[in-house]
Coordinates of C-alpha atoms in Angstrom, one line a residue:
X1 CA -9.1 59.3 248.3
X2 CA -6.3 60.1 250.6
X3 CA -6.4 56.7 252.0
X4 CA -6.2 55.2 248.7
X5 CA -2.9 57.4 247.5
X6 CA -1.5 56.2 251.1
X7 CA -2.0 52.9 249.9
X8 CA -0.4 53.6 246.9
X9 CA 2.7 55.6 248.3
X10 CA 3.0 52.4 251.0
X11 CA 3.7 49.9 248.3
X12 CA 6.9 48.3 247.7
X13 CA 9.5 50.3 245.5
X14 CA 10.3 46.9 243.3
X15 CA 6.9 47.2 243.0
X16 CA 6.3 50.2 242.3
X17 CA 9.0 49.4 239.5
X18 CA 7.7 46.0 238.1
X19 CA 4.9 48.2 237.6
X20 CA 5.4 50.3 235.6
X21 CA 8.2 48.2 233.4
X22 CA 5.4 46.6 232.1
X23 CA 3.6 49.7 231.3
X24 CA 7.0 50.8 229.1
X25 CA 6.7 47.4 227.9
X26 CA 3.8 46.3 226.8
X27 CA 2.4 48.9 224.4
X28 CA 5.3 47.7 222.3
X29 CA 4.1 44.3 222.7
X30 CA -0.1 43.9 222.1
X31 CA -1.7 45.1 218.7
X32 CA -5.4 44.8 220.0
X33 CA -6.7 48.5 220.4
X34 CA -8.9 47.3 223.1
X35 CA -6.8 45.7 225.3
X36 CA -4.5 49.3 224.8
X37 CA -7.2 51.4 225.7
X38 CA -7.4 49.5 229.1
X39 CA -4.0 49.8 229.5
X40 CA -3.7 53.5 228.9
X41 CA -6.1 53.6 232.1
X42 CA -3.9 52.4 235.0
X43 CA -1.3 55.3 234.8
X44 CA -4.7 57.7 235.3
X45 CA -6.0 54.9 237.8
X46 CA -2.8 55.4 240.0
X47 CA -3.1 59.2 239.6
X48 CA -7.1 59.6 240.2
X49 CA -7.3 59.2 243.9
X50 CA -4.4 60.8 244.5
X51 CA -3.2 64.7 245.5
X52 CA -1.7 65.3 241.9
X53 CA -4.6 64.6 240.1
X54 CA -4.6 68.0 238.8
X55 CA -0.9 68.3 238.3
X56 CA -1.0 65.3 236.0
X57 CA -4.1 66.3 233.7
X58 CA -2.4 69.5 233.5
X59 CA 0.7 68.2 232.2
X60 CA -1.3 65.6 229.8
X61 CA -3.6 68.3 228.2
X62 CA -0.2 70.2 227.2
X63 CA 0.7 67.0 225.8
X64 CA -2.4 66.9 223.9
X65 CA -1.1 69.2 220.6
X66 CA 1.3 66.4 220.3
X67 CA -1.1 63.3 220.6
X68 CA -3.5 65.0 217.8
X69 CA -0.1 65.5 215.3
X70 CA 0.9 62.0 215.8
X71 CA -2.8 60.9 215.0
X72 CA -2.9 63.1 211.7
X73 CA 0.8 61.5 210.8
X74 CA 0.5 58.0 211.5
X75 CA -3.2 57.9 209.7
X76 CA -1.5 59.4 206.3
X77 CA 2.0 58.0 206.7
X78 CA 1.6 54.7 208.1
X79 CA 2.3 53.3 204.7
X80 CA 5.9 54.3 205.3
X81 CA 6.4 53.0 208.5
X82 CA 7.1 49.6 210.2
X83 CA 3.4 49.2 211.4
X84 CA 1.3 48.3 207.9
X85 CA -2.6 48.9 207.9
X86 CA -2.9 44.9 207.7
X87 CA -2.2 44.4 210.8
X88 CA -5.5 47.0 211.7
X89 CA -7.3 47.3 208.7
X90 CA -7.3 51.2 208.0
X91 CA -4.9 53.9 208.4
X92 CA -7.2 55.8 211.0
X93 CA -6.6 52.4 213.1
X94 CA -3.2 52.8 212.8
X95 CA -3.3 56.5 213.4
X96 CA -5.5 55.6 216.6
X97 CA -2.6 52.5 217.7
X98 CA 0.1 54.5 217.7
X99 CA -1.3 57.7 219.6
X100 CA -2.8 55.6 222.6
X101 CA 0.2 53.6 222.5
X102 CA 2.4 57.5 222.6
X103 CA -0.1 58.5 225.3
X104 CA 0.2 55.2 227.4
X105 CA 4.2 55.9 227.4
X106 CA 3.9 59.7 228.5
X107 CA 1.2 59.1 231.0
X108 CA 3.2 56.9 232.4
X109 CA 6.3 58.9 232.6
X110 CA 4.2 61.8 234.5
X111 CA 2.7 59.1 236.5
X112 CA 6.0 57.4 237.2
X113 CA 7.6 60.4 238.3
X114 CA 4.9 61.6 240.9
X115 CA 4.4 58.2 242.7
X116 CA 7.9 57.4 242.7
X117 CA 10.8 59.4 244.9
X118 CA 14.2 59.2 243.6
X119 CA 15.5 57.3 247.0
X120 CA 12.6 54.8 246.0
X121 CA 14.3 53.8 242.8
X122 CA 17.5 53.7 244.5
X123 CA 16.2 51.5 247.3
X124 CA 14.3 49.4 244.5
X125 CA 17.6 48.8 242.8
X126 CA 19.7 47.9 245.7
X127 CA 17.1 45.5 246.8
X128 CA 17.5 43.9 243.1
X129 CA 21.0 43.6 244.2
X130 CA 22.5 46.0 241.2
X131 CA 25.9 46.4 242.1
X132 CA 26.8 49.6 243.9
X133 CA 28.8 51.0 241.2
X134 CA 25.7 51.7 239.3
X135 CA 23.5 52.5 241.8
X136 CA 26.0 55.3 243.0
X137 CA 26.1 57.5 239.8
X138 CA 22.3 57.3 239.7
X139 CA 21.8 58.4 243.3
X140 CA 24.3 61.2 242.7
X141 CA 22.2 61.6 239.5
X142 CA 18.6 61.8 240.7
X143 CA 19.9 63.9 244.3
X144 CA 21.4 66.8 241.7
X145 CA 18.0 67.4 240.0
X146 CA 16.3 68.8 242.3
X147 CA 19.1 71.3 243.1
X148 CA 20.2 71.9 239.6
X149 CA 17.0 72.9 239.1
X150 CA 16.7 75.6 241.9
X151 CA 20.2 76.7 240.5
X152 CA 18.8 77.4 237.2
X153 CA 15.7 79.1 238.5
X154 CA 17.9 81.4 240.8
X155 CA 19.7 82.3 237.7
X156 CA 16.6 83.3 235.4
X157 CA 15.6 85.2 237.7
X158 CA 19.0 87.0 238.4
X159 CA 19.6 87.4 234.6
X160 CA 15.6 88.7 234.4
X161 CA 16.3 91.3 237.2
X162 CA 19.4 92.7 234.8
X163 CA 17.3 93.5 232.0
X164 CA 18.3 90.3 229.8
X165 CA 14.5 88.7 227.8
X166 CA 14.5 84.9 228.3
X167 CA 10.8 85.7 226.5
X168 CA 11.9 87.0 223.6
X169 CA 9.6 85.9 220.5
X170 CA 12.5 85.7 218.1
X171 CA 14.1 82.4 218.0
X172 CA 17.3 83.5 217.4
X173 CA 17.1 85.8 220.4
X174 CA 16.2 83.2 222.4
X175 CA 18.8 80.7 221.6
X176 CA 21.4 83.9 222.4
X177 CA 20.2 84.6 225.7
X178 CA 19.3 81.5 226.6
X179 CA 22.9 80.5 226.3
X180 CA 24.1 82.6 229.1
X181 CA 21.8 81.1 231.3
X182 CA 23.2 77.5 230.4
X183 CA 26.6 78.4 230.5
X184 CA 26.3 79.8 233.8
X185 CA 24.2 76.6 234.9
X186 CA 27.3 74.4 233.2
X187 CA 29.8 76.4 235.6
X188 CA 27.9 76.1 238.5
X189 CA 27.1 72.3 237.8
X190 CA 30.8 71.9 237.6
X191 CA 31.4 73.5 241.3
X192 CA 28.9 71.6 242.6
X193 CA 30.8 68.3 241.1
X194 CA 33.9 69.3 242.5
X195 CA 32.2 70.2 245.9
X196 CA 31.4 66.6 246.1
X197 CA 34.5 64.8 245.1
X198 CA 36.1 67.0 248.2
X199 CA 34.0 66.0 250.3
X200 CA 33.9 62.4 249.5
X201 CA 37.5 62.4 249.3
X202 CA 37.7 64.3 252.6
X203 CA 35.2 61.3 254.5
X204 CA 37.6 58.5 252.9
X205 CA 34.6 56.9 251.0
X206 CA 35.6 53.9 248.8
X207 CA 33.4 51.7 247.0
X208 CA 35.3 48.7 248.5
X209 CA 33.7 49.9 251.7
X210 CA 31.2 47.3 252.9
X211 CA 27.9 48.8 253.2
X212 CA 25.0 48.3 255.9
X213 CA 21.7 48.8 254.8
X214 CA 19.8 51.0 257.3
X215 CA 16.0 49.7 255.7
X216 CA 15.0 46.2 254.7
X217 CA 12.6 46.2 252.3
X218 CA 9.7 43.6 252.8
X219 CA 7.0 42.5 250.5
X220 CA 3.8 42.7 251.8
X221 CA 1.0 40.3 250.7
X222 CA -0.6 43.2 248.2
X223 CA 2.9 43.3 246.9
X224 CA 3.2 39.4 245.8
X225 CA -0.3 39.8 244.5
X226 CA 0.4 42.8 242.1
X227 CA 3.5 41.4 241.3
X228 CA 2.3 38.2 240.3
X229 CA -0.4 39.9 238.2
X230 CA 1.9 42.3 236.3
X231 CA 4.3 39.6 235.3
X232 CA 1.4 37.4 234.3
X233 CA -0.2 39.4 231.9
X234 CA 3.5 40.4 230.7
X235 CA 3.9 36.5 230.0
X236 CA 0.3 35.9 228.7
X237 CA 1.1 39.1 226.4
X238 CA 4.4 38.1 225.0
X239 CA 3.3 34.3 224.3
X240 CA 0.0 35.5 222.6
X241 CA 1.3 38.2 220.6
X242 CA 5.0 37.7 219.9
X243 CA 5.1 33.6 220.0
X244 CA 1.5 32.9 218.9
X245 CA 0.8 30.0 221.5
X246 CA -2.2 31.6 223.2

C-alpha cells in the first residue's frame, strides 16, 4: 500500500490536476447512473492505498447526513428543478443522480486536497505557463492557510483559558462569542499582510523581475498515459452526451 501512495504522490502535478478537472467536470456532463457510480470510485481508489484512508472516510461519513437530505429532496422535488424525471424515469432515479453526482464532487474535494500540496498546484500552474500575476496571489493564498489556521487555534484556546464558551448550545451565544474570535483572527490576518508587504518591499521584489525556475517538471510515461486517458473519456463524454455523435 505504501508503494502504491508513493506512486501516487510521484505523479506529475499537471497531472495530478487534469485529474481531477475531469472529476469536477464530468458529473455535470454524463446522465447514465452506471457510468456515475464508477466514477464516484476513483476519488476512494486514489485514497484506498494510501495513509489517509481513514482521514478521508471519516470526513465522508460526516458528510453522509447531507447525502441522505439531498436524496429525500431531489426524489420529492425534482419536479421543480432543472433535471426532469424523463431524463431517468422516476423521482428516486433522480433523487439517486443527483446524490452520487454531490458525493463524486465532495469526495473529490477531500481527495483533492490530501493528494495534492499547495506548492503542487502552484508548480502545476506555472508549468501551464499562467502568468505570474495570478500565480502569485494564489501562492500567497494557499502559504497563509496553514498559518491562519494555527492563528485561530492559538486564539480559541487563549479565549477558552479566559472563561469565554465557544460551545455554547444557544445559537445566539455562539454567534456573540464567536465574533471575538474572528475579529481578533481579522486583526491578526491584517498584521500578518502588512508583515509581508515590508518585507517584500524591503527585498526589492517586482513582478517585472525575471524568474528562474529552480524544478523542471517532466512527464513521465505513466503521466502521458493517464493524461491521455482522462482527456479521452472527457472527449468521448462530452460528444456522447452533450453533442449526441457517439
Amino acid at each position: 500500500m505504501r508503494i502504491f501512495n508513493n506512486y501516487i504522490n510521484s505523479l506529475d502535478p499537471r497531472t495530478k490536476i487534469v485529474i481531477f478537472t475531469a472529476l469536477f467536470i464530468l458529473p455535470f456532463i454524463i446522465k447514465d447512473l452506471v457510468y456515475l457510480l464508477l466514477l464516484s470510485l476513483i476519488p476512494f481508489l486514489l485514497i484506498l492505498f494510501g495513509e489517509n484512508i481513514k482521514r478521508y472516510l471519516k470526513l465522508i461519513l460526516r458528510s453522509l447526513p447531507m447525502f441522505i437530505i439531498a436524496f429525500i429532496m431531489w426524489s420529492l422535488f425534482h419536479e421543480w428543478s432543472l433535471f426532469h424525471k424523463e431524463y431517468f424515469g422516476s423521482g428516486f432515479l433522480v433523487g439517486a443522480y443527483m446524490t452520487i453526482r454531490l458525493f463524486i464532487i465532495i469526495s473529490s474535494s477531500i481527495a483533492f486536497i490530501m493528494l495534492i500540496k499547495p506548492e503542487e498546484i502552484i508548480k502545476a500552474l506555472e508549468a501551464f505557463n499562467i502568468p505570474y500575476t495570478i500565480t502569485l496571489p494564489l501562492t500567497l493564498s494557499l502559504r497563509s492557510i496553514d498559518a491562519l489556521t494555527n492563528v485561530y487555534s492559538t486564539i480559541k484556546e487563549s479565549l477558552i483559558s479566559r472563561g469565554l464558551d465557544l460551545e455554547s448550545r444557544s445559537l445566539l451565544k455562539a454567534i456573540r462569542n464567536y465574533s471575538y474570535a474572528l475579529i481578533l483572527l481579522f486583526i491578526r490576518s491584517v498584521e500578518m499582510a502588512e508583515d509581508l508587504v515590508l518585507a517584500m518591499e524591503l527585498k526589492g521584489f517586482s513582478l517585472r523581475t525575471k524568474r528562474v525556475k529552480k524544478v523542471k517538471l517532466r512527464f513521465r510515461l505513466i503521466d502521458v498515459i493517464i493524461i491521455s486517458l482522462t482527456i479521452s473519456v472527457s472527449i468521448i463524454s462530452v460528444l456522447h452526451y452533450i453533442v449526441g455523435m457517439i
